[in-house]
Amino acid sequence: MSESHSIHNKSIALAESAQALSHTLSVDWRLLPYDIQTNRAHVAGLKRCGTLSAAIADSITQSLDRLMNDYRAGNLTHEGCSDEDVHSYVERRVIADIGDNGKRMHTGKSRNDQVMTDSRLYLKDHIQAIGSELQAVLRALGELAEQHTRTIFPGFTHFQPAQPIVFAHHVMAYMTMLQRDYDRLMQCYDRTDCCPLGAGAIAGTNYPIDREWVATQLGFSRVSTNSMDAVADRDFMIEFVSVSAIVMGHISRLCEEIVLWASPLIGFIHVGDAFTTGSSLMPQKRNPDIAELIRGKSARVLGHSVTMHHLVKALPLTYNRDLQEDKPPIYDTVDTVWQSLAALADMIPTITVQQAAIQAAVTVGHL
Ligand code: ARG
């Protein structure tokens, strides 16, 4: 029979200012369904190797299932909870539900391997979601290119008219970039798809848990091979924000061209009303705000990538509390890239090419 290894093992509370600095429940709340999943698989692993009796394991599992149902029904909130983080919240809820046996859920694991398991599950889901939006943008660009395989368009170098091209050629340059980004994203998915559970705090666990089996329960394709690296490593996150910064850089370039082309000074394209705004003073204006915002948001994501690189570069092995700061940049990157791609995929089909302006432009300069 295992001993209790509850997360809640400290008798003296942190100072209020220290709590304010370190508590993250409202931030890592989005890990909740993943934390429940991780705990469920871990408890199944403990039951399978005989560390937990079937009765205790089943009672914990049922409690976790009730919590998941409450979460899905929208009945859970972090408002007014004083838990340090999502892991403490889940454990407290299970203990409140089934009593002290709930503490056995934490047998043979640490929050250090747990938070990395949750985070990898979270990122795997969201890399897939971002990948789908990237494909939606590629489809929209593909349709635009298809309409303009014979539309003669000015090709620029130095923003000077250089050689005539067809508009499809220009559009497909962006498709080529974004296809590379998609490949990069899927490579990042592959490196994220690795289960650290069993690494414990730093040096593994004494319980004879079948790590491969637990990893399979969670949908991971493999397990981590070095427990110290498993809890210290954030390079899958650095890779994700870096790939995201490249995506945002590419769509920011595209949006910059949309802004220029949509200006009455150039007039090559018209952007649909649902993606432009008027000015209160000059309601006849058609400001391409959405393209401008995507361009602006690329700065945020580039900032997050710098943050992630700095966070890790001088940390001694293994886990340090600094690493908790990985969450805001990762979450904001997920939200920003997803939203930007979704808006871009919707905006592209509203773009109409203005033939008269283009025909006039291809007679200028050395074209
Ligand atoms: N909230 C913590 C984080 O996100 C969980 C890990 C805490 N580990 C610890 N040894 N204090 O990093």
Coordinates of C-alpha atoms and ligand atoms in Angstrom, one line a residue:
M1 CA 0.0 0.0 0.0
S2 CA 1.4 3.4 -0.9
E3 CA 1.8 6.3 1.5
S4 CA 0.1 9.6 0.8
H5 CA 2.1 12.1 -1.1
S6 CA -0.3 15.0 -1.3
I7 CA 0.7 18.3 -3.0
H8 CA -0.8 20.0 0.1
N9 CA 1.9 19.2 2.6
K10 CA 3.0 22.6 3.9
S11 CA 1.8 23.8 7.4
I12 CA 2.9 27.4 7.2
A13 CA 1.2 29.5 4.4
L14 CA 3.1 31.8 2.1
A15 CA 3.0 35.5 2.8
E16 CA 0.2 37.3 0.9
S17 CA 2.6 39.2 -1.4
A18 CA 4.4 35.9 -2.1
Q19 CA 1.1 34.2 -3.0
A20 CA 0.2 37.1 -5.3
L21 CA 3.5 36.6 -7.1
S22 CA 3.4 32.9 -7.3
H23 CA -0.2 31.7 -7.6
T24 CA -1.3 30.9 -11.1
L25 CA -4.7 29.2 -10.9
S26 CA -6.4 31.7 -13.2
V27 CA -3.5 31.3 -15.7
D28 CA -3.2 27.6 -15.8
W29 CA -7.0 27.0 -15.5
R30 CA -6.9 26.1 -19.2
L31 CA -4.8 23.0 -18.2
L32 CA -7.7 21.7 -16.1
P33 CA -9.1 19.0 -18.5
Y34 CA -5.6 17.9 -19.3
D35 CA -4.7 17.7 -15.6
I36 CA -7.7 15.5 -14.9
Q37 CA -6.7 13.3 -17.9
T38 CA -3.1 13.0 -16.6
N39 CA -4.3 12.1 -13.1
R40 CA -6.7 9.5 -14.5
A41 CA -4.0 7.8 -16.6
H42 CA -1.5 7.9 -13.7
V43 CA -4.0 6.3 -11.3
A44 CA -4.8 3.6 -13.8
G45 CA -1.0 3.0 -14.0
L46 CA -0.8 2.7 -10.2
K47 CA -3.7 0.3 -10.2
R48 CA -2.2 -1.8 -13.0
C49 CA 1.1 -2.3 -11.2
G50 CA -0.7 -3.0 -7.9
T51 CA 0.5 0.1 -6.1
L52 CA -3.1 1.2 -5.5
S53 CA -5.9 -1.2 -4.6
A54 CA -8.6 -1.4 -7.2
A55 CA -11.1 0.0 -4.7
I56 CA -9.1 3.2 -4.0
A57 CA -8.0 3.6 -7.7
D58 CA -11.6 3.3 -8.9
S59 CA -12.9 5.7 -6.3
I60 CA -10.3 8.3 -7.4
T61 CA -11.1 7.7 -11.0
Q62 CA -14.8 8.2 -10.4
S63 CA -14.2 11.4 -8.6
L64 CA -12.0 12.7 -11.5
D65 CA -14.8 11.7 -13.9
R66 CA -17.3 13.7 -11.8
L67 CA -15.0 16.7 -11.9
M68 CA -14.6 16.4 -15.7
N69 CA -18.3 16.2 -16.1
D70 CA -18.7 19.4 -14.0
Y71 CA -16.0 21.1 -16.1
R72 CA -17.7 20.1 -19.4
A73 CA -21.1 21.3 -18.1
G74 CA -19.5 24.7 -17.3
N75 CA -20.0 24.3 -13.6
L76 CA -16.4 24.9 -12.4
T77 CA -14.8 28.2 -11.8
H78 CA -11.5 29.4 -10.3
E79 CA -13.1 32.5 -9.0
G80 CA -12.6 32.8 -5.2
C81 CA -10.3 29.7 -5.0
S82 CA -7.1 30.2 -3.2
D83 CA -5.3 27.1 -4.7
E84 CA -1.7 27.7 -5.9
D85 CA -2.2 26.2 -9.3
V86 CA -4.4 23.8 -11.3
H87 CA -2.8 20.7 -9.9
S88 CA -3.5 21.8 -6.3
Y89 CA -7.1 22.6 -7.3
V90 CA -7.7 19.2 -8.8
E91 CA -6.2 17.4 -5.8
R92 CA -8.2 19.5 -3.3
R93 CA -11.4 18.8 -5.2
V94 CA -10.8 15.0 -5.2
I95 CA -9.9 15.0 -1.5
A96 CA -13.0 17.0 -0.7
D97 CA -15.1 14.5 -2.7
I98 CA -13.7 11.2 -1.5
G99 CA -11.6 12.0 1.6
D100 CA -8.0 11.2 2.4
N101 CA -7.7 8.4 -0.1
G102 CA -7.7 11.2 -2.7
K103 CA -4.2 12.1 -1.6
R104 CA -3.0 8.7 -3.0
M105 CA -3.6 10.1 -6.5
H106 CA -0.2 11.9 -6.2
T107 CA 1.7 8.7 -5.3
G108 CA 4.8 8.3 -7.5
K109 CA 4.5 11.6 -9.3
S110 CA 5.5 15.2 -8.8
R111 CA 4.0 18.4 -10.1
N112 CA 7.3 18.7 -12.1
D113 CA 6.4 15.7 -14.4
Q114 CA 2.7 16.4 -14.1
V115 CA 2.9 20.0 -15.4
M116 CA 4.9 18.9 -18.4
T117 CA 2.5 16.1 -19.2
D118 CA -0.4 18.5 -19.0
S119 CA 1.4 21.1 -21.1
R120 CA 2.4 18.6 -23.8
L121 CA -1.2 17.4 -24.0
Y122 CA -2.5 21.0 -24.2
L123 CA 0.0 21.9 -26.9
K124 CA -0.6 18.8 -29.0
D125 CA -4.3 19.7 -29.2
H126 CA -3.6 23.3 -30.0
I127 CA -0.8 22.7 -32.5
Q128 CA -3.4 20.6 -34.4
A129 CA -6.0 23.4 -34.2
I130 CA -3.5 25.9 -35.5
G131 CA -2.5 23.5 -38.2
S132 CA -6.1 23.3 -39.4
E133 CA -6.4 27.1 -39.5
L134 CA -3.1 27.3 -41.5
Q135 CA -4.7 24.8 -43.9
A136 CA -7.8 27.0 -44.2
V137 CA -5.6 30.0 -45.1
L138 CA -3.8 27.8 -47.7
R139 CA -7.1 26.8 -49.2
A140 CA -8.3 30.4 -49.4
L141 CA -5.0 31.5 -51.0
G142 CA -5.3 28.5 -53.4
E143 CA -8.7 29.7 -54.5
L144 CA -7.5 33.2 -55.0
A145 CA -4.6 32.0 -57.1
E146 CA -6.8 29.8 -59.2
Q147 CA -8.9 32.9 -60.2
H148 CA -5.8 34.8 -61.4
T149 CA -3.6 32.5 -63.3
R150 CA -3.9 34.9 -66.3
T151 CA -4.1 38.2 -64.4
I152 CA -1.0 40.2 -65.4
F153 CA 0.4 41.9 -62.2
P154 CA 3.4 44.1 -61.5
G155 CA 6.3 42.2 -59.9
F156 CA 8.3 44.3 -57.5
T157 CA 11.9 44.4 -56.3
H158 CA 12.8 47.3 -53.9
F159 CA 9.1 48.1 -54.2
Q160 CA 9.9 49.3 -57.7
P161 CA 8.0 47.8 -60.6
A162 CA 10.4 45.2 -62.0
Q163 CA 8.9 42.5 -64.2
P164 CA 5.4 41.5 -65.2
I165 CA 4.1 38.3 -63.5
V166 CA 0.7 36.8 -63.0
F167 CA -1.1 37.5 -59.8
A168 CA -1.3 33.7 -59.0
H169 CA 2.5 33.6 -58.9
H170 CA 2.6 36.2 -56.2
V171 CA -0.2 34.6 -54.2
M172 CA 1.5 31.2 -54.5
A173 CA 4.7 32.6 -53.0
Y174 CA 2.8 33.0 -49.8
M175 CA 1.4 29.5 -50.1
T176 CA 4.9 28.1 -50.4
M177 CA 6.0 29.9 -47.2
L178 CA 2.9 28.7 -45.3
Q179 CA 3.4 25.1 -46.5
R180 CA 6.9 25.2 -45.0
D181 CA 5.4 26.6 -41.8
Y182 CA 2.9 23.8 -41.7
D183 CA 5.7 21.2 -42.0
R184 CA 7.6 23.0 -39.3
L185 CA 4.5 22.9 -37.1
M186 CA 4.0 19.2 -37.6
Q187 CA 7.7 18.5 -36.8
C188 CA 7.2 20.5 -33.6
Y189 CA 4.1 18.4 -32.9
D190 CA 6.2 15.3 -33.2
R191 CA 8.7 16.5 -30.6
T192 CA 5.9 17.6 -28.3
D193 CA 4.3 14.1 -28.5
C194 CA 6.5 12.6 -25.8
C195 CA 5.3 11.6 -22.3
P196 CA 7.4 12.8 -19.3
L197 CA 5.1 11.1 -16.7
G198 CA 7.3 8.9 -14.4
A199 CA 10.2 11.4 -14.3
G200 CA 8.9 12.4 -10.9
A201 CA 10.5 15.4 -9.4
I202 CA 13.8 14.7 -11.0
A203 CA 15.0 11.1 -10.7
G204 CA 12.0 9.0 -11.6
T205 CA 9.8 6.9 -9.4
N206 CA 10.3 3.9 -7.2
Y207 CA 6.9 2.4 -8.1
P208 CA 6.9 -0.2 -10.9
I209 CA 4.6 1.8 -13.2
D210 CA 4.5 0.8 -16.8
R211 CA 5.3 4.1 -18.3
E212 CA 4.8 3.1 -21.9
W213 CA 1.3 1.8 -21.1
V214 CA 0.4 5.1 -19.3
A215 CA 1.7 7.1 -22.2
T216 CA -0.4 5.2 -24.6
Q217 CA -3.5 5.8 -22.4
L218 CA -2.8 9.5 -22.8
G219 CA -2.3 9.3 -26.6
F220 CA 1.4 9.9 -26.5
S221 CA 3.5 8.0 -29.1
R222 CA 6.6 7.6 -26.9
V223 CA 8.0 8.3 -23.4
S224 CA 10.8 10.6 -22.3
T225 CA 14.2 8.9 -21.9
N226 CA 16.0 11.1 -19.3
S227 CA 14.1 12.1 -16.2
M228 CA 16.2 15.2 -15.5
D229 CA 15.7 16.5 -19.1
A230 CA 12.0 15.6 -18.9
V231 CA 11.3 18.0 -16.1
A232 CA 13.8 20.7 -17.1
D233 CA 13.2 20.8 -20.9
R234 CA 11.1 23.5 -22.5
D235 CA 12.5 23.3 -25.9
F236 CA 9.3 21.9 -27.4
M237 CA 7.7 25.2 -26.2
I238 CA 10.6 27.3 -27.5
E239 CA 10.2 25.5 -30.8
F240 CA 6.4 26.2 -30.9
V241 CA 6.8 29.9 -30.2
S242 CA 9.6 30.1 -32.7
V243 CA 7.6 28.4 -35.5
S244 CA 4.7 30.6 -34.5
A245 CA 6.8 33.7 -34.8
I246 CA 7.8 32.6 -38.4
V247 CA 4.1 32.0 -39.2
M248 CA 3.2 35.4 -37.9
G249 CA 6.1 37.0 -39.8
H250 CA 4.9 35.5 -43.0
I251 CA 1.3 36.5 -42.6
S252 CA 2.4 39.9 -41.4
R253 CA 4.2 40.4 -44.7
L254 CA 1.1 39.3 -46.6
C255 CA -1.0 41.7 -44.5
E256 CA 1.5 44.5 -45.2
E257 CA 0.9 44.0 -48.9
I258 CA -2.9 43.9 -48.4
V259 CA -2.7 47.2 -46.6
L260 CA -0.6 48.8 -49.4
W261 CA -2.6 47.3 -52.2
A262 CA -5.9 48.4 -50.6
S263 CA -4.8 52.0 -50.3
P264 CA -6.5 54.3 -52.9
L265 CA -3.0 55.4 -53.8
I266 CA -2.3 51.9 -55.3
G267 CA -5.8 50.4 -55.5
F268 CA -4.9 46.9 -56.7
I269 CA -7.4 45.2 -54.4
H270 CA -10.7 45.8 -52.6
V271 CA -11.1 44.2 -49.1
G272 CA -14.6 43.2 -48.1
D273 CA -16.7 45.4 -45.8
A274 CA -16.7 42.9 -43.0
F275 CA -12.9 43.3 -42.7
T276 CA -12.5 47.1 -43.0
T277 CA -13.7 49.9 -40.8
G278 CA -14.6 53.5 -41.5
S279 CA -13.3 56.4 -39.4
S280 CA -15.7 58.3 -37.2
L281 CA -14.6 61.6 -38.8
M282 CA -14.4 60.2 -42.4
P283 CA -17.0 57.4 -42.6
Q284 CA -16.3 56.9 -46.3
K285 CA -12.8 55.6 -45.5
R286 CA -12.1 51.8 -45.7
N287 CA -9.4 51.1 -43.3
P288 CA -7.9 47.6 -43.5
D289 CA -7.8 47.2 -39.7
I290 CA -7.8 43.5 -39.6
A291 CA -4.7 43.2 -41.9
E292 CA -3.1 45.9 -39.7
L293 CA -3.9 44.1 -36.5
I294 CA -2.5 40.8 -37.8
R295 CA 0.7 42.7 -38.7
G296 CA 0.7 44.2 -35.2
K297 CA 0.1 40.9 -33.5
S298 CA 3.2 39.4 -35.1
A299 CA 5.2 41.7 -32.8
R300 CA 3.6 40.1 -29.7
V301 CA 4.4 36.6 -30.8
L302 CA 8.0 37.5 -31.7
G303 CA 8.2 39.0 -28.1
H304 CA 6.9 35.7 -26.7
S305 CA 9.6 33.8 -28.6
V306 CA 12.3 36.0 -27.1
T307 CA 10.8 35.5 -23.6
M308 CA 10.9 31.7 -23.9
H309 CA 14.5 31.7 -25.1
H310 CA 15.5 33.9 -22.2
L311 CA 13.5 32.0 -19.6
V312 CA 15.5 28.8 -20.2
K313 CA 19.0 29.9 -21.3
A314 CA 20.7 30.3 -17.9
L315 CA 18.7 27.9 -15.7
P316 CA 20.6 25.2 -13.8
L317 CA 19.1 21.7 -14.1
T318 CA 16.5 20.7 -13.4
Y319 CA 13.1 22.3 -12.5
N320 CA 13.2 25.9 -11.3
R321 CA 10.2 27.9 -10.4
D322 CA 11.1 30.3 -13.1
L323 CA 9.7 27.7 -15.5
Q324 CA 6.2 28.5 -14.4
E325 CA 6.6 31.7 -16.4
D326 CA 6.4 29.6 -19.6
K327 CA 2.6 29.7 -19.4
P328 CA 1.6 33.3 -20.4
P329 CA 3.8 33.4 -23.5
I330 CA 2.7 30.0 -24.7
Y331 CA -1.0 30.6 -24.1
D332 CA -1.0 34.1 -25.7
T333 CA 0.9 32.6 -28.7
V334 CA -1.7 29.9 -29.1
D335 CA -4.6 32.4 -28.9
T336 CA -2.9 35.0 -31.1
V337 CA -1.8 32.7 -33.9
W338 CA -5.1 30.9 -34.0
Q339 CA -7.1 34.1 -34.1
S340 CA -4.9 35.7 -36.7
L341 CA -5.1 32.7 -39.0
A342 CA -8.8 32.4 -38.6
A343 CA -9.4 36.1 -39.4
L344 CA -7.0 35.9 -42.4
A345 CA -8.8 32.7 -43.8
D346 CA -12.1 34.6 -43.6
M347 CA -10.7 37.8 -45.1
I348 CA -8.9 36.4 -48.2
P349 CA -12.1 35.3 -50.0
T350 CA -13.5 38.9 -49.7
I351 CA -10.5 40.3 -51.6
T352 CA -11.3 41.3 -55.2
V353 CA -8.6 42.3 -57.6
Q354 CA -9.2 45.7 -59.3
Q355 CA -8.3 45.0 -63.0
A356 CA -8.2 48.7 -64.1
A357 CA -5.7 49.6 -61.5
I358 CA -3.5 46.7 -62.3
Q359 CA -3.6 47.2 -66.0
A360 CA -2.6 50.8 -65.5
A361 CA 0.3 49.7 -63.2
V362 CA 1.8 47.2 -65.6
T363 CA 2.5 50.0 -68.1
V364 CA 4.6 51.9 -65.5
G365 CA 8.4 52.0 -65.1
H366 CA 10.3 49.2 -66.8
L367 CA 7.5 46.7 -67.0
Ligands
ARG1 N1 2.7 25.5 -11.1 C1 4.0 24.9 -11.3 C2 4.6 25.2 -12.7 O1 3.8 25.5 -13.5 C3 3.9 23.4 -11.1 C4 5.2 22.8 -10.8 C5 5.5 23.1 -9.3 N2 6.7 22.4 -8.9 C6 7.4 22.7 -7.8 N3 8.4 22.0 -7.6 N4 7.1 23.7 -7.1 O2 5.8 25.2 -12.9

